[in-house]
Coordinates of C-alpha atoms and ligand atoms in Angstrom, one line a residue:
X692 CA -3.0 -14.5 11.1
X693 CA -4.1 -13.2 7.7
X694 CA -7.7 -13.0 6.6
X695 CA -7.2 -13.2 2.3
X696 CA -10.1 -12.5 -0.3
X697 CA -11.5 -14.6 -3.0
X698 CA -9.1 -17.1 -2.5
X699 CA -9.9 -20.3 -4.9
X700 CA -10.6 -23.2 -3.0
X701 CA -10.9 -26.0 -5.8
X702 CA -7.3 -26.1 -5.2
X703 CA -7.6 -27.0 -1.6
X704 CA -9.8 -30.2 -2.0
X705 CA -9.4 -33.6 -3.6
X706 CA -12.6 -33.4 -5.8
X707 CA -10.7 -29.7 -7.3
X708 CA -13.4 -28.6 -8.0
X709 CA -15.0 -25.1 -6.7
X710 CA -15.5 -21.5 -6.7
X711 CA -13.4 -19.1 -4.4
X712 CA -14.1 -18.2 -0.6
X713 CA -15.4 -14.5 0.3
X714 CA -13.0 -14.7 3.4
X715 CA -10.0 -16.9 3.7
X716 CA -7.9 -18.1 6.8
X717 CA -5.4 -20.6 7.6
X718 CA -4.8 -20.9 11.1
X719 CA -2.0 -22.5 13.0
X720 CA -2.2 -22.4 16.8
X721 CA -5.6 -22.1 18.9
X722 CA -5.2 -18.2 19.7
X723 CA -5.6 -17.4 15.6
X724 CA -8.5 -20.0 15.5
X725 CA -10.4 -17.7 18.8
X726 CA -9.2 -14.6 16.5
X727 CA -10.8 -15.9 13.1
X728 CA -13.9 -16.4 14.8
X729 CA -14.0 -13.3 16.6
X730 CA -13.8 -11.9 12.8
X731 CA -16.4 -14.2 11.3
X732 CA -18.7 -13.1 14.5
X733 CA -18.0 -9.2 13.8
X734 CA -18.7 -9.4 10.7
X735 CA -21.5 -11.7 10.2
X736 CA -20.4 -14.5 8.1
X737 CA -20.9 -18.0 8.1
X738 CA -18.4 -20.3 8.8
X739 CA -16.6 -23.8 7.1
X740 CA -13.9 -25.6 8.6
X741 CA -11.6 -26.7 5.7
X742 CA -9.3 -29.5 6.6
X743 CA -7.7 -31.6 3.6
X744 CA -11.0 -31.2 1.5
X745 CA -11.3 -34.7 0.9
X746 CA -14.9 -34.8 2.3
X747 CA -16.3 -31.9 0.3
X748 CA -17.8 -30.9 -3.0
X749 CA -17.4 -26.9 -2.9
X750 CA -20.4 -25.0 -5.5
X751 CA -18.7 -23.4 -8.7
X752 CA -20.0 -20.5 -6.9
X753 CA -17.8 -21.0 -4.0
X754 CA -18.9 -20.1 -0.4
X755 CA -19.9 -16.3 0.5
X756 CA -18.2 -16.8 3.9
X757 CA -15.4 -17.3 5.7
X758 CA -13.3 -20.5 5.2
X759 CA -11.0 -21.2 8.0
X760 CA -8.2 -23.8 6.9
X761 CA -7.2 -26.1 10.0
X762 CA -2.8 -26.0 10.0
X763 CA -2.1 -26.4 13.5
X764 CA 0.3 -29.0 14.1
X765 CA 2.0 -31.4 16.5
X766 CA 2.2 -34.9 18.2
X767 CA 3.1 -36.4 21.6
X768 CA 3.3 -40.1 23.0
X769 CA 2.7 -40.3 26.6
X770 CA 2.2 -44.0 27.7
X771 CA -0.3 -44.9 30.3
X772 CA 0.4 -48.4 31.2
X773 CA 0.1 -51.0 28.2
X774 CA -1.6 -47.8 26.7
X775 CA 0.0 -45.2 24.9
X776 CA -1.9 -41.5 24.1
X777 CA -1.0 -39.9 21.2
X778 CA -2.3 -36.6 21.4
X779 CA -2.2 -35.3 17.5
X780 CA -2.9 -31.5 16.5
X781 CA -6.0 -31.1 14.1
X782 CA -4.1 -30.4 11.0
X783 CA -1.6 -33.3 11.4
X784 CA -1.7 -35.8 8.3
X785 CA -4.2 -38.5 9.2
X786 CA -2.3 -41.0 7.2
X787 CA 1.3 -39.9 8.4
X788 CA -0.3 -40.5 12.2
X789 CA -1.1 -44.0 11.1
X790 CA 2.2 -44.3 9.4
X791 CA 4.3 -43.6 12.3
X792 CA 2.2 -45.0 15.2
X793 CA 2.8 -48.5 13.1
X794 CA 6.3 -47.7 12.9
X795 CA 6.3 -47.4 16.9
X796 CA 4.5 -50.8 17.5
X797 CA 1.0 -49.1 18.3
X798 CA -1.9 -50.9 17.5
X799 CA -5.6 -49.5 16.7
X800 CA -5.5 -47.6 13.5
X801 CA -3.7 -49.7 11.5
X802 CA -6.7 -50.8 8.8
X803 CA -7.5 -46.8 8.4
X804 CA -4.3 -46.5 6.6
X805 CA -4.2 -44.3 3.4
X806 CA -7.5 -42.5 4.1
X807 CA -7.0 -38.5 3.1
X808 CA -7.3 -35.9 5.2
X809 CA -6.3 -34.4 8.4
X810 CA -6.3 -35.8 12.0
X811 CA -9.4 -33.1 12.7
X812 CA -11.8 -34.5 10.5
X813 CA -11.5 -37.9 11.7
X814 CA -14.0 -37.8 14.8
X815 CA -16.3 -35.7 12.4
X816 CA -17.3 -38.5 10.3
X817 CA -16.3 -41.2 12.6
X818 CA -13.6 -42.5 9.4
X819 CA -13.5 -45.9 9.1
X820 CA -12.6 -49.1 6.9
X821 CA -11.8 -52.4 6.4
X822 CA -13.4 -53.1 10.0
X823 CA -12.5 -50.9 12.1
X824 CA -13.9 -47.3 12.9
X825 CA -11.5 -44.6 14.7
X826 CA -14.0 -44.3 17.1
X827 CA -12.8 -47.3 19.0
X828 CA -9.8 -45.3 19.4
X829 CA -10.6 -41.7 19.8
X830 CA -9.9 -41.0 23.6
X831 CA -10.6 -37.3 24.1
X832 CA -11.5 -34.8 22.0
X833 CA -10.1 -30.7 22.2
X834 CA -12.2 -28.3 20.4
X835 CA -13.6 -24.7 20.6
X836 CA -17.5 -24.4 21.2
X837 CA -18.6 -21.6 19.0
X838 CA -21.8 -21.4 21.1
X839 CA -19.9 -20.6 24.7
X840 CA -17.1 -19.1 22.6
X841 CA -14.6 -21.6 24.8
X842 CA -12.8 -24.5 24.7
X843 CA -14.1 -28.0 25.5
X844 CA -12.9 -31.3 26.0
X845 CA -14.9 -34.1 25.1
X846 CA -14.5 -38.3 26.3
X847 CA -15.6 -40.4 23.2
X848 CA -18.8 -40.9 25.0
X849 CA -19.7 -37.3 24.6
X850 CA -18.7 -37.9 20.8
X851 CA -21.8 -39.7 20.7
X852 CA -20.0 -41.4 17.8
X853 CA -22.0 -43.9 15.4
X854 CA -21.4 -44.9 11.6
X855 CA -20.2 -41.9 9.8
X856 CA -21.4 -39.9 12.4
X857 CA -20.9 -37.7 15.6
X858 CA -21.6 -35.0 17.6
X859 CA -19.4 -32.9 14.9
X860 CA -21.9 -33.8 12.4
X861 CA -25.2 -33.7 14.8
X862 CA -24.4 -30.3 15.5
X863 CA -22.9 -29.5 12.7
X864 CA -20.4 -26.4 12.7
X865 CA -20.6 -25.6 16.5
X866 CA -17.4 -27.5 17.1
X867 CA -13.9 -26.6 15.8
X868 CA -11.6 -29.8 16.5
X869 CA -7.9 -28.5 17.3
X870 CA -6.6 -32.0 18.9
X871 CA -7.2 -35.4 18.9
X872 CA -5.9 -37.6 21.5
X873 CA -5.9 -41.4 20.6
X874 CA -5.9 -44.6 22.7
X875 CA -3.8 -46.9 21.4
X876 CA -1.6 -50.3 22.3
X877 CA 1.7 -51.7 22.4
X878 CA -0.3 -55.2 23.4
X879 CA -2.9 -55.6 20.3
X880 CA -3.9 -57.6 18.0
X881 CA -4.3 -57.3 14.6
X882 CA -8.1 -57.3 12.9
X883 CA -7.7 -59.4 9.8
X884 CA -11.7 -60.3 9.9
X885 CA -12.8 -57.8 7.0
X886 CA -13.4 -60.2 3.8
X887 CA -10.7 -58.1 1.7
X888 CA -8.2 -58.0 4.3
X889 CA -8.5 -62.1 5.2
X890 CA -8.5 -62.9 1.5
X891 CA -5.3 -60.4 1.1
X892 CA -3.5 -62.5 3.6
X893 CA -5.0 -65.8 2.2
X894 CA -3.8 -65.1 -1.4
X895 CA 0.0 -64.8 -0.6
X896 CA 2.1 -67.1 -1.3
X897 CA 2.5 -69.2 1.1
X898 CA -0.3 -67.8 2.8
X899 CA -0.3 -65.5 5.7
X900 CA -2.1 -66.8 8.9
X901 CA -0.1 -63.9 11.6
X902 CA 0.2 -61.1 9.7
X903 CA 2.2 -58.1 11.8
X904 CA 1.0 -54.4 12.6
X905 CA 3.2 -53.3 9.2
X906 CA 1.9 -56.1 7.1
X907 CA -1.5 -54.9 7.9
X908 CA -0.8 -51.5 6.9
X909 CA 0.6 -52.9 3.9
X910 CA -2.3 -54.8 3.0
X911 CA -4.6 -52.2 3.3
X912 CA -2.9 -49.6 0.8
X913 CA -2.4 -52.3 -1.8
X914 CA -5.9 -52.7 -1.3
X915 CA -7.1 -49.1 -1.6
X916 CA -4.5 -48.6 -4.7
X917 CA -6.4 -51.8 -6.3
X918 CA -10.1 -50.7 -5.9
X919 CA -9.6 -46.6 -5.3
X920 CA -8.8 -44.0 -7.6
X921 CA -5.6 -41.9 -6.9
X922 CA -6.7 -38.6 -5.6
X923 CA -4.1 -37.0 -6.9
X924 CA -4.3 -37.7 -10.6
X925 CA -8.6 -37.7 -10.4
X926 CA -11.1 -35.5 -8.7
X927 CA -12.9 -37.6 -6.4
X928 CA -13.8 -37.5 -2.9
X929 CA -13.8 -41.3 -1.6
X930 CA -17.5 -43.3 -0.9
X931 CA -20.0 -40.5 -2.4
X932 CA -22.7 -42.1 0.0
X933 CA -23.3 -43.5 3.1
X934 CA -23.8 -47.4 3.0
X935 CA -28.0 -47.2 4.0
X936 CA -29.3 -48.4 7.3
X937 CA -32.4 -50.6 6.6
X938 CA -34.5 -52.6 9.4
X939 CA -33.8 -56.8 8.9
X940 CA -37.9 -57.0 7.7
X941 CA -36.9 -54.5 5.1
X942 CA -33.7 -56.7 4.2
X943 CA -35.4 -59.8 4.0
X944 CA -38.0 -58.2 1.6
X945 CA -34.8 -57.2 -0.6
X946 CA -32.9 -60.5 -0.2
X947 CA -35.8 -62.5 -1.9
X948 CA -36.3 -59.9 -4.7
X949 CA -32.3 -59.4 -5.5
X950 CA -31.4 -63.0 -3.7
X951 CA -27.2 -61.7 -3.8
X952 CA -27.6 -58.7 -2.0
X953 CA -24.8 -58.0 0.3
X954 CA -25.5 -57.0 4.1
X955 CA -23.9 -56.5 7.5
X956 CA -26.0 -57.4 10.9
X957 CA -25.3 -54.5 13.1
X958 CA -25.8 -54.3 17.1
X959 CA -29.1 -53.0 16.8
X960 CA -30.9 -55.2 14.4
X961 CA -30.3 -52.6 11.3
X962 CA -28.4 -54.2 8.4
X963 CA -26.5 -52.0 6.9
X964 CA -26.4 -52.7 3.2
X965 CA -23.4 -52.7 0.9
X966 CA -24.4 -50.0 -1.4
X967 CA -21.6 -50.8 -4.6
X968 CA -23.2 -54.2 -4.9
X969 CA -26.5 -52.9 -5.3
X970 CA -25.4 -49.7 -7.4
X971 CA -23.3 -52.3 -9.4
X972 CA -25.7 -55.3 -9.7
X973 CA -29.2 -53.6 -9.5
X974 CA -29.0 -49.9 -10.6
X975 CA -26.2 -51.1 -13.3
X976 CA -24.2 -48.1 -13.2
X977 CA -21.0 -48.9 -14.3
X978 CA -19.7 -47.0 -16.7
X979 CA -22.5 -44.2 -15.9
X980 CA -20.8 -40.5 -17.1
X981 CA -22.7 -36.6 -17.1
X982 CA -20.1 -34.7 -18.9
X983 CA -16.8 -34.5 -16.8
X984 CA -18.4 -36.7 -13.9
X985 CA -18.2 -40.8 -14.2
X986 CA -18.7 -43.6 -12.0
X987 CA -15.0 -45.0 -10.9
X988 CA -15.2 -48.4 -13.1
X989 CA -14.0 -49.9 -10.2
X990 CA -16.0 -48.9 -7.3
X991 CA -19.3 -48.0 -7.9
X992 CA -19.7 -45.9 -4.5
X993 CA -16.9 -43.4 -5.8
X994 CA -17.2 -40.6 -8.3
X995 CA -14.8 -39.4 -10.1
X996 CA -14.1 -35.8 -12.0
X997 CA -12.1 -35.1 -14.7
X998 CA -10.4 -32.5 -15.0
X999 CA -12.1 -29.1 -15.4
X1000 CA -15.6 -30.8 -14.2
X1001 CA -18.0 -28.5 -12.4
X1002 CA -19.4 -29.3 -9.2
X1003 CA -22.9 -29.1 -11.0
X1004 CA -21.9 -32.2 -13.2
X1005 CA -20.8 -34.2 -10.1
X1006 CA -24.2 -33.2 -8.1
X1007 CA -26.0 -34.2 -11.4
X1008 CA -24.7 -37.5 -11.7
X1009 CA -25.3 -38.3 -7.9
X1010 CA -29.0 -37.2 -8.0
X1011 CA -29.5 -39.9 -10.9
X1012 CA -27.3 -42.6 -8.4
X1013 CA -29.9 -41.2 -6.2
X1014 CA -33.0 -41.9 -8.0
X1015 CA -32.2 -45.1 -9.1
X1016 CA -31.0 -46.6 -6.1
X1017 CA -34.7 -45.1 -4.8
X1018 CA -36.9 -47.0 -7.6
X1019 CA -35.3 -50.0 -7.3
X1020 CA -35.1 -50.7 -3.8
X1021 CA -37.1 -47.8 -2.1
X1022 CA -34.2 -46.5 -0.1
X1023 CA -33.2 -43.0 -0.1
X1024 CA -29.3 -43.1 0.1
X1025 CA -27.8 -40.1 1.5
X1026 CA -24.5 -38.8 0.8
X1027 CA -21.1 -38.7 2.6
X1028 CA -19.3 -36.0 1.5
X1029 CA -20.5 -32.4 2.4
X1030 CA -22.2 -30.3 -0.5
X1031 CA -20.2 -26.4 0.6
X1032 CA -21.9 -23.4 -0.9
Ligands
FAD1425 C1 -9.7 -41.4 -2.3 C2 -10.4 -41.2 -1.0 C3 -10.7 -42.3 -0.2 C4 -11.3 -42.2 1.0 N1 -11.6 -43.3 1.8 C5 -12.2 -43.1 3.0 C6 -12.4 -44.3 3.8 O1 -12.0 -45.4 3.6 N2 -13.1 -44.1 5.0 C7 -13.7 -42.9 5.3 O2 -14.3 -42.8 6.4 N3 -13.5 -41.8 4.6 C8 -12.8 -41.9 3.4 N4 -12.6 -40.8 2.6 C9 -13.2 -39.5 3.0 C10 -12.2 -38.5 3.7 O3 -10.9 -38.8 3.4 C11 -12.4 -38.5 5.2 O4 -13.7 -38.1 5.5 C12 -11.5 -37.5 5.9 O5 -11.6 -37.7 7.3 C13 -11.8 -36.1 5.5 O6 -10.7 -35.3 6.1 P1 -10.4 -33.8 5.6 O7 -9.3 -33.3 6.5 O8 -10.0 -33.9 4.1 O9 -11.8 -33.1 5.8 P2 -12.5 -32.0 4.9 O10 -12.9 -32.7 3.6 O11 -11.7 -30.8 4.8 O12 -13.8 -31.8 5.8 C14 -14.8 -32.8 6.0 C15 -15.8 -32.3 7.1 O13 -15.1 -32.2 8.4 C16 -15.2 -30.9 8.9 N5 -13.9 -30.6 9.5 C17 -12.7 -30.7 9.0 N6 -11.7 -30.4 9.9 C18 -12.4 -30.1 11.0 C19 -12.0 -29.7 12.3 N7 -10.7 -29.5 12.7 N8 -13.0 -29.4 13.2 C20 -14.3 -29.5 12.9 N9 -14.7 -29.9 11.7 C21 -13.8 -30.2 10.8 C22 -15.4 -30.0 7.6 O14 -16.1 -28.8 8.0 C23 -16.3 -30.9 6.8 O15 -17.6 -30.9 7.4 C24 -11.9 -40.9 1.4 C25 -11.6 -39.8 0.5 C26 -10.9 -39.9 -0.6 C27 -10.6 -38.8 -1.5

């Protein structure tokens, strides 16, 4: 394993934006993880876990640490009754998992097709869309503990997994994920509830009322490629923010001042509210630029960088998404992708 020095890491996230990192690792198998630390450890520096930098915006000063880059790689299928466990290395393509888990009939992560990034980061932000979270699939979970300096498995109890949450974010940094092992079915059923994904099938012609595991997939990338940017021809990491939590007294309030307000019920009586409507309808943002950052015209959630933007720009235009969303409705949204620096 080879440690580099001021190593440019714009180049390794979707946003391509950022300064270089100090120290620089990629690591392929577990034993060069232990080893990176050990150096990080010896030498006093602080740590990020870089998987496919699609959930980061890195400083234009770049990060005065060490930046380990997640490569280890490798999947197995071992079925377990109706169940199959595919156990998937941390550096693995999320979306080429997806891909070839349809292809084999399995059912479970199907509507998280074409989200970036690698199978590590999944459990860390609990990904999810179009109805479905990957926590309801997420078996166990293999990381190394950087407080006991070993390695742990973890049942997706012991995730403690919520929306866009986990333990991985809770205790943020003490858990490096090397493998992810996945519950999935050769017996499901499709989840065609989510409003896009119904009208999808209810717009073909003739309409669709038993759409298969591949037409789902299907569905949900012409989807994305309809409402998201391309990541590789923008700079843009996803959903800037968090949809907010707010209590259903605090809803109702908002429902009789802005009487379209879009909101989801959720098991605990929170409603979580759909923040693009309200950035879209109340906050009018479309069309919102600070030099090379913009609001995607099409989904108001998403910020987008032109080339040669600065990470200053970006942060700039998300504190004024910020403070409007605050004066208008009181809420303090908070973001989704991770500020590095
Ligand atoms: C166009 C676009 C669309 C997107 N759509 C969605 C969506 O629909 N739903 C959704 O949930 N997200 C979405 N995202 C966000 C992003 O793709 C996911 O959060 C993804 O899981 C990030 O993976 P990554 O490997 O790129 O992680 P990175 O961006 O590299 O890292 C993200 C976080 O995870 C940590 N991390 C990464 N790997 C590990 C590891 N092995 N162990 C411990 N910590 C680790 C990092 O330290 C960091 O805190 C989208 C992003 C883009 C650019």
């Amino acid at each position: 394993m080879k440690i580099q020095e001021n190593i440019s890491l714009g180049q390794y996230t979707t946003f391509q934006i950022g300064g270089p990192a100090r120290f620089f690792c990629n690591v392929t198998t577990e034993d060069e993880l232990a080893q990176a630390v050990k150096f990080g450890k010896k030498n006093r520096l602080r740590f990020f876990i870089l998987g496919g930098g699609s959930n980061v915006l890195i400083s234009d000063e770049g990060y005065p640490g060490l930046v380990i880059k997640i490569e280890l790689k490798g999947v197995e299928y071992k079925k377990k009754g109706s169940a199959v466990i595919v156990s998937a290395a941390a550096g693995e393509l999320w979306d080429e998992l997806v891909a070839s888990a349809v292809e084999r009939g399995l059912y479970g992560i199907e509507n998280l097709s074409a989200i970036p990034g690698t199978v590590g980061a999944a459990p860390v932000q609990n990904i999810g869309a179009y109805g479905m979270d990957v926590s309801s699939s997420v078996y166990k979970v293999r990381a190394f503990d950087r407080k006991t300096m070993k390695y742990v498995e973890l049942s997706n109890e012991e995730c403690c997994f919520a929306y866009r949450d986990s333990l991985f974010l809770q205790d943020r940094r003490r858990y490096i994920i090397t493998r992810v092992d996945f519950k999935l079915t050769t017996k499901g059923k499709v989840n065609i509830k989510y409003k896009d994904v119904a009208a999808y099938f209810a717009s073909r012609k003739p309409p669709m009322s038993e759409p298969t595991l591949s037409d789902v997939r299907d569905a949900v990338i012409d989807i994305r490629w309809n409402k998201l940017p391309d990541w590789k021809k923008w700079g843009t990491a996803g959903s800037f923010f968090k949809n907010p939590l707010v209590s259903g007294r605090k809803f109702k309030q908002l429902q009789k001042k802005y009487p379209g307000i879009v909101g989801y019920p959720e098991p605990d009586g929170r409603v979580k509210v759909a923040l693009g409507w309200v950035l879209d309808n109340i906050c009018e943002v479309k069309g919102l630029c600070h030099d090379g950052a913009a609001v995607y015209e099409k989904q108001a959630l998403v910020i987008v960088a032109k080339p040669g933007a600065k990470a200053g720009e970006v942060v700039n235009l998300a504190k004024e998404l910020m403070k409007r969303v605050k004066e208008k409705t009181g809420i303090q949204i908070t973001g989704e992708v991770e500020w590095v620096n």
